[in-house]
Coordinates of N, CA and C in Angstrom, one line a residue:
M8 N -3.4 6.7 19.8 CA -2.7 7.8 19.2 C -3.9 8.8 18.7
S9 N -3.7 10.1 19.1 CA -4.7 11.1 18.5 C -4.4 11.5 17.1
D10 N -5.3 12.0 16.4 CA -5.1 12.6 15.1 C -4.0 13.6 15.0
D11 N -3.9 14.4 16.0 CA -3.0 15.5 16.0 C -1.5 14.9 16.2
D12 N -1.4 13.7 16.8 CA 0.0 13.1 17.0 C 0.3 12.1 15.9
A13 N -0.6 11.7 15.0 CA -0.3 10.7 14.0 C 0.9 11.0 13.2
P14 N 1.6 10.1 12.8 CA 2.9 10.4 12.0 C 2.5 10.8 10.7
E15 N 3.4 11.8 10.0 CA 3.2 12.1 8.7 C 3.6 11.0 7.7
S16 N 3.0 11.0 6.6 CA 3.2 10.0 5.6 C 4.7 10.0 5.2
P17 N 5.4 8.9 5.0 CA 6.7 8.9 4.5 C 6.8 9.4 3.0
R18 N 7.9 10.0 2.7 CA 8.0 10.6 1.3 C 7.9 9.5 0.3
G19 N 8.5 8.2 0.6 CA 8.5 7.1 -0.4 C 9.3 7.3 -1.6
E20 N 9.2 6.4 -2.5 CA 10.0 6.4 -3.8 C 9.2 7.3 -4.7
A21 N 9.7 7.3 -6.0 CA 9.1 8.2 -7.0 C 7.7 7.7 -7.4
D22 N 7.4 6.4 -7.2 CA 6.0 6.0 -7.5 C 5.1 6.1 -6.4
G23 N 5.5 6.7 -5.3 CA 4.6 7.0 -4.2 C 4.7 5.8 -3.1
P24 N 4.3 6.3 -1.9 CA 4.4 5.3 -0.8 C 3.2 4.3 -0.9
A25 N 3.4 3.2 -0.2 CA 2.2 2.2 -0.3 C 1.1 2.6 0.6
W26 N 1.2 3.5 1.5 CA 0.0 4.1 2.3 C 0.3 5.5 2.6
R27 N -0.7 6.3 2.8 CA -0.5 7.7 3.2 C -1.6 8.0 4.3
N28 N -1.2 8.9 5.1 CA -2.2 9.6 6.1 C -3.1 10.4 5.3
F29 N -4.4 10.5 5.6 CA -5.3 11.4 5.0 C -6.0 12.2 6.1
Y30 N -5.9 13.5 6.0 CA -6.6 14.3 6.9 C -7.7 15.1 6.3
G31 N -8.9 15.1 7.0 CA -10.1 15.8 6.4 C -11.2 14.9 6.3
R32 N -12.3 15.4 5.9 CA -13.6 14.6 5.9 C -13.7 14.0 4.6
R33 N -14.2 12.8 4.5 CA -14.6 12.1 3.3 C -16.1 12.3 2.9
S34 N -16.9 12.6 4.0 CA -18.3 12.7 3.7 C -18.9 13.7 4.7
G35 N -20.1 14.2 4.4 CA -20.7 15.2 5.3 C -22.2 14.8 5.5
K36 N -23.1 15.8 5.1 CA -24.6 15.5 5.3 C -25.1 14.5 4.4
T37 N -26.1 13.9 4.8 CA -26.7 12.8 3.9 C -27.0 13.3 2.6
L38 N -26.6 12.5 1.5 CA -26.8 12.9 0.2 C -28.3 12.9 -0.1
R39 N -28.7 13.8 -1.1 CA -30.1 13.8 -1.6 C -30.2 12.7 -2.5
P40 N -31.4 12.2 -2.7 CA -31.7 11.2 -3.7 C -31.0 11.5 -5.1
S41 N -31.3 12.6 -5.5 CA -30.7 13.0 -6.9 C -29.2 12.8 -6.8
Q42 N -28.5 13.3 -5.8 CA -27.1 13.1 -5.7 C -26.6 11.7 -5.8
K43 N -27.4 10.9 -5.0 CA -27.0 9.4 -5.1 C -27.1 8.8 -6.5
V44 N -28.1 9.3 -7.3 CA -28.3 9.0 -8.7 C -27.1 9.4 -9.5
Y45 N -26.6 10.6 -9.3 CA -25.4 11.1 -10.0 C -24.3 10.2 -9.7
L46 N -24.0 9.9 -8.5 CA -22.9 9.0 -8.2 C -23.0 7.7 -8.7
S47 N -24.2 7.0 -8.7 CA -24.4 5.7 -9.3 C -24.4 5.6 -10.8
E48 N -24.8 6.7 -11.4 CA -25.0 6.8 -12.9 C -23.9 7.4 -13.6
D49 N -23.3 8.4 -13.0 CA -22.3 9.3 -13.9 C -20.8 9.1 -13.4
L50 N -20.6 8.7 -12.2 CA -19.2 8.8 -11.7 C -18.4 7.8 -12.4
G51 N -18.9 6.6 -12.7 CA -18.2 5.5 -13.4 C -17.6 5.9 -14.7
R52 N -18.3 6.6 -15.5 CA -17.8 6.9 -16.9 C -16.8 8.3 -16.7
L53 N -17.0 9.0 -15.7 CA -16.1 10.2 -15.5 C -14.9 10.0 -14.7
R54 N -14.7 8.8 -14.1 CA -13.6 8.5 -13.3 C -12.5 7.7 -14.0
P55 N -11.3 8.2 -14.3 CA -10.3 7.5 -14.9 C -9.9 6.3 -14.1
E56 N -9.7 5.2 -14.8 CA -9.2 4.0 -14.1 C -7.6 4.1 -14.1
G57 N -7.1 3.4 -13.1 CA -5.7 3.3 -13.0 C -5.0 4.3 -12.1
I58 N -5.8 5.1 -11.3 CA -5.2 6.0 -10.4 C -5.0 5.5 -8.9
T59 N -6.0 4.6 -8.5 CA -5.7 4.0 -7.2 C -4.7 2.9 -7.2
R60 N -4.1 2.7 -6.0 CA -3.1 1.6 -5.9 C -3.8 0.1 -6.2
E61 N -5.0 0.1 -5.8 CA -5.7 -1.2 -6.0 C -5.8 -1.5 -7.5
E62 N -6.2 -0.4 -8.2 CA -6.4 -0.7 -9.8 C -5.0 -0.6 -10.5
N63 N -4.1 0.0 -9.9 CA -2.8 0.1 -10.6 C -1.6 0.0 -9.6
P64 N -1.4 -1.2 -9.1 CA -0.4 -1.4 -8.1 C 1.0 -1.1 -8.7
E65 N 1.3 -1.2 -10.0 CA 2.6 -0.9 -10.6 C 2.8 0.5 -10.8
R66 N 1.8 1.3 -10.6 CA 1.8 2.7 -10.7 C 2.1 3.2 -12.2
R67 N 1.6 2.5 -13.2 CA 1.8 2.8 -14.5 C 1.2 4.2 -14.9
P68 N 1.9 5.0 -15.7 CA 1.5 6.3 -16.0 C 0.2 6.3 -16.8
L69 N -0.7 7.3 -16.6 CA -2.0 7.4 -17.3 C -1.7 7.6 -18.7
D70 N -2.5 7.3 -19.7 CA -2.5 7.6 -21.0 C -3.4 8.8 -21.3
L71 N -2.9 10.0 -21.1 CA -3.7 11.1 -21.2 C -4.1 11.4 -22.7
G72 N -3.3 11.0 -23.6 CA -3.8 11.0 -25.0 C -5.1 10.3 -25.2
A73 N -5.2 9.2 -24.7 CA -6.4 8.4 -24.8 C -7.5 8.9 -24.1
L74 N -7.2 9.7 -23.0 CA -8.3 10.3 -22.1 C -8.9 11.5 -22.8
F75 N -8.0 12.3 -23.3 CA -8.4 13.7 -23.8 C -8.0 13.9 -25.2
G76 N -7.6 12.9 -26.0 CA -7.3 13.1 -27.4 C -6.2 14.1 -27.7
G77 N -5.2 14.2 -26.9 CA -4.1 15.0 -27.2 C -4.2 16.4 -26.8
R78 N -5.4 16.8 -26.2 CA -5.6 18.2 -25.8 C -4.7 18.6 -24.6
P79 N -4.4 19.9 -24.4 CA -3.8 20.3 -23.1 C -4.6 19.9 -22.0
V80 N -3.8 19.5 -20.9 CA -4.6 19.0 -19.7 C -4.4 20.0 -18.6
W81 N -5.5 20.3 -17.9 CA -5.5 21.2 -16.7 C -5.9 20.4 -15.5
L82 N -5.6 20.8 -14.4 CA -5.9 20.1 -13.1 C -6.5 21.0 -12.0
E83 N -7.6 20.7 -11.4 CA -8.1 21.4 -10.3 C -8.0 20.5 -9.0
I84 N -7.3 21.0 -8.0 CA -7.1 20.3 -6.8 C -8.0 20.7 -5.7
G85 N -8.9 19.7 -5.4 CA -9.9 20.1 -4.4 C -11.0 21.0 -5.0
F86 N -11.9 20.5 -5.8 CA -12.8 21.3 -6.5 C -14.0 21.7 -5.7
G87 N -14.2 21.3 -4.5 CA -15.2 21.8 -3.7 C -16.6 21.4 -4.2
G88 N -17.4 22.4 -4.5 CA -18.8 22.1 -5.1 C -18.7 22.0 -6.6
G89 N -17.6 22.2 -7.2 CA -17.5 22.1 -8.7 C -17.8 23.1 -9.6
E90 N -18.3 24.4 -9.0 CA -18.7 25.4 -10.0 C -17.5 26.0 -10.7
H91 N -16.3 26.2 -10.1 CA -15.2 26.7 -10.9 C -14.8 25.7 -12.0
M92 N -14.8 24.5 -11.6 CA -14.3 23.5 -12.6 C -15.3 23.3 -13.8
V93 N -16.5 23.2 -13.6 CA -17.5 23.3 -14.7 C -17.4 24.6 -15.5
H94 N -17.2 25.7 -14.9 CA -17.0 27.0 -15.6 C -15.8 26.9 -16.5
M95 N -14.7 26.4 -16.0 CA -13.5 26.4 -16.8 C -13.7 25.4 -17.9
A96 N -14.2 24.3 -17.7 CA -14.4 23.3 -18.7 C -15.2 23.9 -19.8
A97 N -16.4 24.5 -19.5 CA -17.3 25.1 -20.5 C -16.6 26.3 -21.3
R98 N -15.8 27.0 -20.5 CA -15.2 28.2 -21.2 C -14.0 27.8 -22.1
N99 N -13.5 26.7 -21.9 CA -12.3 26.2 -22.6 C -12.5 24.8 -23.1
P100 N -13.3 24.7 -24.2 CA -13.7 23.3 -24.8 C -12.4 22.7 -25.4
G101 N -11.4 23.5 -25.6 CA -10.2 22.9 -26.3 C -9.2 22.3 -25.3
I102 N -9.6 22.2 -24.1 CA -8.6 21.5 -23.1 C -9.4 20.3 -22.4
G103 N -8.6 19.5 -21.8 CA -9.2 18.5 -20.9 C -8.9 18.8 -19.4
L104 N -9.8 18.7 -18.6 CA -9.7 19.0 -17.2 C -9.9 18.0 -16.2
I105 N -9.0 17.6 -15.3 CA -9.1 16.6 -14.3 C -9.4 17.3 -13.0
G106 N -10.3 16.9 -12.2 CA -10.5 17.5 -10.9 C -10.3 16.4 -9.9
C107 N -9.8 16.8 -8.7 CA -9.7 15.8 -7.6 C -10.3 16.4 -6.4
E108 N -11.1 15.5 -5.7 CA -11.8 15.9 -4.5 C -12.2 14.7 -3.7
P109 N -11.7 14.5 -2.5 CA -12.0 13.2 -1.8 C -13.4 13.3 -1.0
F110 N -14.0 14.5 -0.9 CA -15.3 14.8 -0.2 C -16.4 14.5 -1.1
V111 N -17.1 13.3 -0.7 CA -18.0 12.6 -1.6 C -19.2 13.6 -1.9
N112 N -19.6 14.6 -0.9 CA -20.7 15.4 -1.1 C -20.3 16.5 -2.2
G113 N -19.1 16.9 -2.2 CA -18.6 17.7 -3.3 C -18.6 17.1 -4.7
V114 N -18.2 15.8 -4.7 CA -18.2 15.1 -6.0 C -19.6 15.0 -6.5
A115 N -20.6 14.6 -5.7 CA -22.1 14.6 -6.0 C -22.5 16.0 -6.5
M116 N -22.1 17.1 -5.9 CA -22.5 18.3 -6.3 C -21.9 18.7 -7.7
L117 N -20.6 18.3 -7.9 CA -20.1 18.5 -9.2 C -20.8 17.8 -10.4
L118 N -21.1 16.5 -10.0 CA -21.7 15.6 -11.1 C -23.1 16.3 -11.5
G119 N -23.8 16.8 -10.5 CA -25.1 17.5 -10.9 C -24.8 18.7 -11.7
K120 N -23.8 19.5 -11.5 CA -23.5 20.7 -12.3 C -23.0 20.2 -13.7
I121 N -22.3 19.1 -13.8 CA -21.9 18.7 -15.1 C -23.1 18.2 -15.9
R122 N -24.1 17.5 -15.3 CA -25.3 17.2 -16.0 C -26.0 18.5 -16.6
A123 N -26.1 19.5 -15.6 CA -26.8 20.7 -16.1 C -26.1 21.5 -17.2
A124 N -24.8 21.5 -17.1 CA -24.1 22.2 -18.1 C -23.8 21.5 -19.3
G125 N -23.9 20.2 -19.3 CA -23.6 19.4 -20.5 C -22.1 19.4 -21.0
V126 N -21.2 19.8 -20.1 CA -19.8 19.7 -20.6 C -19.3 18.3 -20.6
E127 N -18.4 18.0 -21.4 CA -17.8 16.7 -21.8 C -16.3 16.6 -21.6
N128 N -15.6 17.7 -21.4 CA -14.2 17.6 -21.6 C -13.5 17.6 -20.1
L129 N -14.2 16.8 -19.1 CA -13.6 16.9 -17.8 C -13.8 15.4 -17.2
L130 N -12.9 15.1 -16.3 CA -12.8 13.9 -15.6 C -12.6 14.1 -14.1
V131 N -13.0 13.1 -13.3 CA -13.1 13.3 -11.9 C -12.4 12.2 -11.2
H132 N -11.4 12.5 -10.3 CA -10.9 11.5 -9.4 C -11.4 11.8 -8.0
P133 N -12.3 11.0 -7.5 CA -12.8 11.2 -6.1 C -11.9 10.6 -5.0
G134 N -10.8 11.2 -5.0 CA -9.8 10.8 -4.0 C -8.8 11.8 -3.7
D135 N -7.7 11.3 -3.2 CA -6.4 12.0 -2.8 C -5.6 12.3 -4.1
V136 N -5.3 13.6 -4.2 CA -4.6 14.1 -5.4 C -3.3 13.5 -5.4
R137 N -2.7 13.0 -4.3 CA -1.3 12.5 -4.4 C -1.4 11.1 -5.2
D138 N -2.5 10.4 -5.1 CA -2.6 9.2 -6.0 C -2.5 9.5 -7.4
L139 N -3.1 10.7 -7.8 CA -3.1 11.2 -9.2 C -1.8 11.5 -9.6
F140 N -1.0 12.3 -8.7 CA 0.3 12.6 -8.9 C 1.2 11.5 -9.3
D141 N 0.9 10.4 -8.6 CA 1.8 9.2 -8.8 C 1.8 8.7 -10.2
V142 N 0.7 8.9 -10.9 CA 0.5 8.2 -12.2 C 0.3 9.3 -13.3
L143 N 0.3 10.6 -13.1 CA 0.4 11.5 -14.2 C 1.8 11.5 -14.8
P144 N 1.9 11.6 -16.1 CA 3.2 11.6 -16.8 C 4.0 12.9 -16.4
E145 N 5.2 12.9 -16.4 CA 6.0 14.1 -16.0 C 5.7 15.2 -17.1
A146 N 5.6 16.5 -16.7 CA 5.4 17.6 -17.5 C 4.2 17.5 -18.5
S147 N 3.1 16.9 -17.9 CA 1.9 16.6 -18.7 C 0.8 17.6 -18.6
V148 N 0.9 18.5 -17.6 CA -0.2 19.4 -17.1 C 0.2 20.8 -17.4
S149 N -0.7 21.6 -18.0 CA -0.3 22.9 -18.5 C -0.9 24.0 -17.6
K150 N -1.8 23.6 -16.7 CA -2.3 24.7 -15.8 C -2.9 23.9 -14.5
A151 N -2.8 24.5 -13.4 CA -3.4 23.9 -12.2 C -4.0 24.9 -11.3
F152 N -5.1 24.6 -10.6 CA -5.9 25.4 -9.8 C -6.0 24.9 -8.4
L153 N -5.7 25.8 -7.3 CA -5.9 25.4 -6.0 C -6.8 26.6 -5.4
N154 N -8.1 26.4 -5.3 CA -9.1 27.3 -4.9 C -9.6 27.1 -3.4
Y155 N -9.3 28.0 -2.6 CA -9.8 28.0 -1.2 C -9.6 26.6 -0.6
P156 N -8.3 26.2 -0.5 CA -8.0 24.9 0.1 C -8.3 24.9 1.6
D157 N -8.3 23.8 2.2 CA -8.4 23.8 3.7 C -7.4 24.5 4.3
P158 N -7.7 25.5 5.1 CA -6.7 26.3 5.7 C -5.8 25.7 6.9
W159 N -6.4 24.6 7.4 CA -5.7 24.0 8.7 C -5.1 25.2 9.5
P160 N -5.9 26.0 10.2 CA -5.6 27.3 10.8 C -4.6 27.0 12.0
K161 N -4.7 25.9 12.7 CA -3.8 25.6 13.9 C -2.4 25.5 13.4
K162 N -1.5 26.1 14.2 CA -0.1 26.0 13.7 C 0.5 24.7 13.6
R163 N 0.1 23.8 14.5 CA 0.6 22.5 14.4 C 0.1 21.7 13.2
H164 N -0.9 22.2 12.6 CA -1.5 21.5 11.4 C -1.1 22.1 10.2
H165 N -0.2 23.2 10.2 CA 0.2 23.8 9.0 C 1.0 22.8 7.9
R166 N 1.6 21.7 8.5 CA 2.3 20.8 7.7 C 1.2 20.0 6.8
R167 N 0.0 20.0 7.2 CA -1.1 19.4 6.4 C -1.6 20.2 5.2
R168 N -1.2 21.5 5.2 CA -1.6 22.3 4.0 C -1.0 21.8 2.7
F169 N -1.8 22.1 1.6 CA -1.2 21.6 0.3 C 0.1 22.4 0.0
V170 N 0.3 23.6 0.5 CA 1.4 24.4 0.0 C 2.6 23.9 1.0
T171 N 2.9 22.7 0.9 CA 4.2 22.1 1.5 C 4.8 21.3 0.6
Q172 N 6.2 21.0 0.8 CA 6.9 20.4 -0.3 C 6.5 19.0 -0.6
G173 N 5.8 18.3 0.4 CA 5.3 17.0 0.1 C 4.3 17.0 -0.9
Y174 N 3.6 18.0 -1.2 CA 2.5 18.1 -2.2 C 3.2 18.9 -3.5
L175 N 3.9 20.0 -3.2 CA 4.3 20.8 -4.2 C 5.4 20.3 -5.1
A176 N 6.2 19.4 -4.5 CA 7.2 18.7 -5.4 C 6.7 17.8 -6.4
P177 N 5.7 17.0 -6.1 CA 5.0 16.1 -7.1 C 4.1 16.9 -8.1
L178 N 3.7 18.1 -7.6 CA 2.9 19.0 -8.5 C 3.9 19.5 -9.6
A179 N 5.0 19.9 -9.0 CA 6.0 20.6 -9.9 C 6.5 19.5 -11.0
R180 N 6.5 18.2 -10.6 CA 7.0 17.2 -11.6 C 6.0 17.0 -12.7
V181 N 4.7 17.1 -12.4 CA 3.7 16.9 -13.5 C 3.3 18.1 -14.3
L182 N 3.7 19.3 -13.8 CA 3.5 20.5 -14.5 C 4.6 20.8 -15.5
A183 N 4.2 21.1 -16.7 CA 5.2 21.4 -17.8 C 5.9 22.7 -17.5
P184 N 7.1 22.8 -18.0 CA 7.8 24.0 -18.0 C 6.9 25.2 -18.6
G185 N 6.8 26.2 -17.7 CA 6.0 27.4 -18.1 C 4.5 27.3 -17.7
A186 N 4.1 26.2 -17.2 CA 2.7 26.0 -16.8 C 2.3 26.9 -15.6
T187 N 1.1 27.3 -15.6 CA 0.5 28.2 -14.6 C -0.1 27.4 -13.5
F188 N 0.2 28.1 -12.2 CA -0.3 27.5 -11.0 C -1.0 28.6 -10.3
R189 N -2.3 28.5 -10.2 CA -3.1 29.5 -9.4 C -3.6 29.1 -8.1
V190 N -3.5 30.0 -7.1 CA -4.0 29.8 -5.8 C -4.9 30.9 -5.4
A191 N -6.1 30.6 -4.9 CA -7.0 31.6 -4.3 C -7.3 31.2 -2.8
T192 N -7.2 32.2 -2.0 CA -7.4 31.9 -0.6 C -7.8 33.3 0.2
D193 N -8.5 33.0 1.3 CA -8.9 34.3 2.1 C -8.2 34.2 3.4
I194 N -7.2 33.4 3.5 CA -6.5 33.3 4.8 C -5.1 33.8 4.7
P195 N -4.8 35.0 5.4 CA -3.4 35.6 5.2 C -2.3 34.8 5.5
D196 N -2.3 33.9 6.5 CA -1.2 33.1 6.8 C -1.0 32.0 5.7
Y197 N -2.1 31.6 5.1 CA -2.0 30.7 3.9 C -1.2 31.4 2.8
V198 N -1.5 32.7 2.6 CA -0.8 33.4 1.6 C 0.7 33.5 1.9
R199 N 1.0 33.7 3.2 CA 2.4 33.8 3.6 C 3.2 32.5 3.4
Q200 N 2.5 31.4 3.7 CA 3.1 30.1 3.4 C 3.2 29.8 2.0
T201 N 2.3 30.1 1.2 CA 2.3 29.9 -0.3 C 3.5 30.7 -0.9
L202 N 3.7 31.9 -0.5 CA 4.8 32.8 -1.0 C 6.1 32.2 -0.5
E203 N 6.2 31.6 0.6 CA 7.5 31.0 1.0 C 7.7 29.6 0.4
E204 N 6.8 28.8 0.3 CA 6.9 27.4 -0.1 C 6.9 27.2 -1.6
V205 N 6.1 27.8 -2.3 CA 5.8 27.5 -3.8 C 7.1 27.8 -4.5
P206 N 7.7 29.0 -4.3 CA 9.0 29.1 -5.2 C 10.1 28.1 -4.8
Q207 N 10.2 27.6 -3.6 CA 11.1 26.5 -3.3 C 10.9 25.3 -4.2
A208 N 9.7 25.0 -4.7 CA 9.4 23.9 -5.5 C 9.6 24.1 -7.0
G209 N 10.2 25.2 -7.3 CA 10.5 25.4 -8.7 C 9.5 26.3 -9.5
F210 N 8.9 27.3 -8.8 CA 8.0 28.2 -9.3 C 8.5 29.6 -9.2
D211 N 8.1 30.5 -10.2 CA 8.3 31.9 -10.1 C 6.9 32.6 -9.8
L212 N 7.0 33.6 -9.0 CA 5.6 34.3 -8.7 C 5.5 35.3 -9.9
V213 N 4.3 35.2 -10.4 CA 3.9 36.0 -11.6 C 3.1 37.2 -11.0
S214 N 2.2 37.0 -10.1 CA 1.3 38.1 -9.5 C 0.8 37.7 -8.2
E215 N 0.6 38.7 -7.4 CA -0.2 38.5 -6.2 C -1.2 39.7 -6.0
S216 N -2.5 39.5 -6.0 CA -3.4 40.5 -6.2 C -4.7 40.4 -5.3
G217 N -5.3 41.4 -5.0 CA -6.7 41.4 -4.3 C -7.8 41.2 -5.4
E218 N -7.4 41.4 -6.8 CA -8.4 41.4 -7.8 C -8.3 40.0 -8.5
A219 N -9.5 39.5 -8.8 CA -9.5 38.1 -9.3 C -9.1 38.1 -10.8
W220 N -8.8 36.9 -11.3 CA -8.5 36.7 -12.7 C -9.6 37.0 -13.6
E221 N -9.4 37.4 -14.8 CA -10.4 37.8 -15.7 C -11.4 36.7 -15.9
D222 N -11.0 35.4 -16.0 CA -11.9 34.3 -16.3 C -12.3 33.7 -14.9
W223 N -12.2 34.3 -13.7 CA -12.6 33.7 -12.5 C -14.1 33.6 -12.3
L224 N -14.5 32.5 -11.6 CA -15.9 32.4 -11.2 C -15.8 32.3 -9.7
S225 N -16.5 33.2 -9.0 CA -16.5 33.2 -7.5 C -17.2 31.9 -7.1
T226 N -16.5 31.2 -6.1 CA -17.1 30.0 -5.6 C -18.0 30.3 -4.3
R227 N -18.7 29.2 -3.9 CA -19.4 29.4 -2.7 C -18.5 29.6 -1.4
Y228 N -17.3 29.1 -1.5 CA -16.4 29.3 -0.3 C -16.0 30.8 -0.3
E229 N -15.8 31.3 -1.5 CA -15.4 32.7 -1.6 C -16.5 33.6 -1.1
Q230 N -17.8 33.3 -1.5 CA -18.9 34.0 -1.1 C -19.0 34.0 0.5
K231 N -18.9 32.9 1.0 CA -18.9 32.8 2.5 C -17.7 33.7 3.1
A232 N -16.6 33.6 2.6 CA -15.5 34.5 3.0 C -16.0 35.9 3.0
L233 N -16.4 36.4 1.9 CA -16.9 37.8 1.7 C -17.9 38.2 2.8
R234 N -18.9 37.3 2.9 CA -20.0 37.6 3.9 C -19.4 37.8 5.3
E235 N -18.3 37.0 5.6 CA -17.7 37.0 6.9 C -16.6 38.1 7.1
G236 N -16.4 38.8 6.0 CA -15.5 40.0 6.1 C -14.0 39.5 5.8
R237 N -13.7 38.5 5.3 CA -12.4 38.1 4.9 C -12.1 38.5 3.5
V238 N -10.8 38.8 3.2 CA -10.4 39.4 1.9 C -9.7 38.3 1.0
P239 N -10.2 38.1 -0.1 CA -9.7 37.1 -1.0 C -8.3 37.6 -1.5
H240 N -7.4 36.6 -1.8 CA -6.0 36.8 -2.3 C -6.0 35.9 -3.5
Y241 N -5.4 36.4 -4.7 CA -5.2 35.6 -5.8 C -3.8 35.6 -6.3
L242 N -3.1 34.5 -6.3 CA -1.7 34.3 -6.6 C -1.5 33.5 -7.8
T243 N -0.6 34.0 -8.6 CA -0.2 33.2 -9.9 C 1.2 32.9 -9.9
F244 N 1.5 31.6 -10.3 CA 2.9 31.2 -10.2 C 3.1 30.5 -11.7
R245 N 4.4 30.5 -12.0 CA 4.7 29.8 -13.3 C 5.8 28.8 -13.1
R246 N 5.6 27.6 -13.6 CA 6.6 26.6 -13.4 C 7.9 27.1 -14.2
Q247 N 9.0 27.0 -13.5 CA 10.3 27.3 -14.1 C 10.7 26.5 -15.3
G248 N 11.3 27.0 -16.3 CA 11.6 26.3 -17.5 C 11.0 26.9 -18.7
E249 N 11.6 26.6 -19.9 CA 11.1 27.1 -21.1 C 9.8 26.5 -21.4
K250 N 8.8 27.3 -21.8 CA 7.4 26.8 -22.2 C 7.4 26.2 -23.5
A251 N 6.8 25.0 -23.7 CA 6.7 24.3 -25.0 C 5.4 25.0 -25.7
P252 N 5.5 25.0 -26.9 CA 4.2 25.5 -27.7 C 3.1 24.5 -27.5
E253 N 1.9 25.2 -27.4 CA 0.6 24.3 -27.3 C 0.4 23.7 -28.7
K254 N -0.1 22.4 -28.6 CA -0.4 21.6 -29.8 C -1.8 22.1 -30.4
Y255 N -2.6 22.5 -29.5 CA -4.0 22.8 -29.8 C -4.2 24.3 -29.2
P256 N -5.0 25.0 -29.8 CA -5.4 26.4 -29.3 C -6.3 26.2 -28.1
I257 N -6.2 27.1 -27.1 CA -7.1 27.1 -26.0 C -8.2 28.2 -26.2
F258 N -9.4 27.9 -26.3 CA -10.4 28.8 -26.6 C -10.9 29.5 -25.3

């Protein structure tokens, strides 16, 4: 069976299916010696335990209070090279930030940036974000980022995009009422699908703009898009429901 014809993952129960199809690369170019050091020395202490099915077959919810000391929790889905994630962690020391990225080269790049910046309020899941969704407590995340996701440009692959209900429904479950969901992309058809699908999952559109957010850090993927003449789009959504007050200020 070809990859194009492989069956989609079953929706499963609330605790997630026992297996999932995964599309995309797990690794790329050979890692530099320094990157191998980051992975061997730093990833263990920055990777929360209890996310994978092997570590947590019962799918017990993570104790975010123990991980972040009660601070508001943000989530970056597919952090690429990690520059935006480190920027946000450094800019907002009063929050805890979890980043998910299955591409090992991106994880190694992030770990190098964490060392250089000295930030300590972030954690890394080097795998499928759906495994994290399984074990995040309901309404526990106050902001989520999806920056330049894989566009899956072929029409038959659009069901693999993040902005489909199989991903958006569990995202909506873990986002608190009033939480913000940001999407940045340079692909017009991705914008179209985002505007169609995200509101169906329980989000209101706050803004759609060609101008970046005030606290935005342009990523290497965005710089490539600009060099190649593609126009970035920045979309902001808010999880429906009444927003609860923050326990701690966000600096």
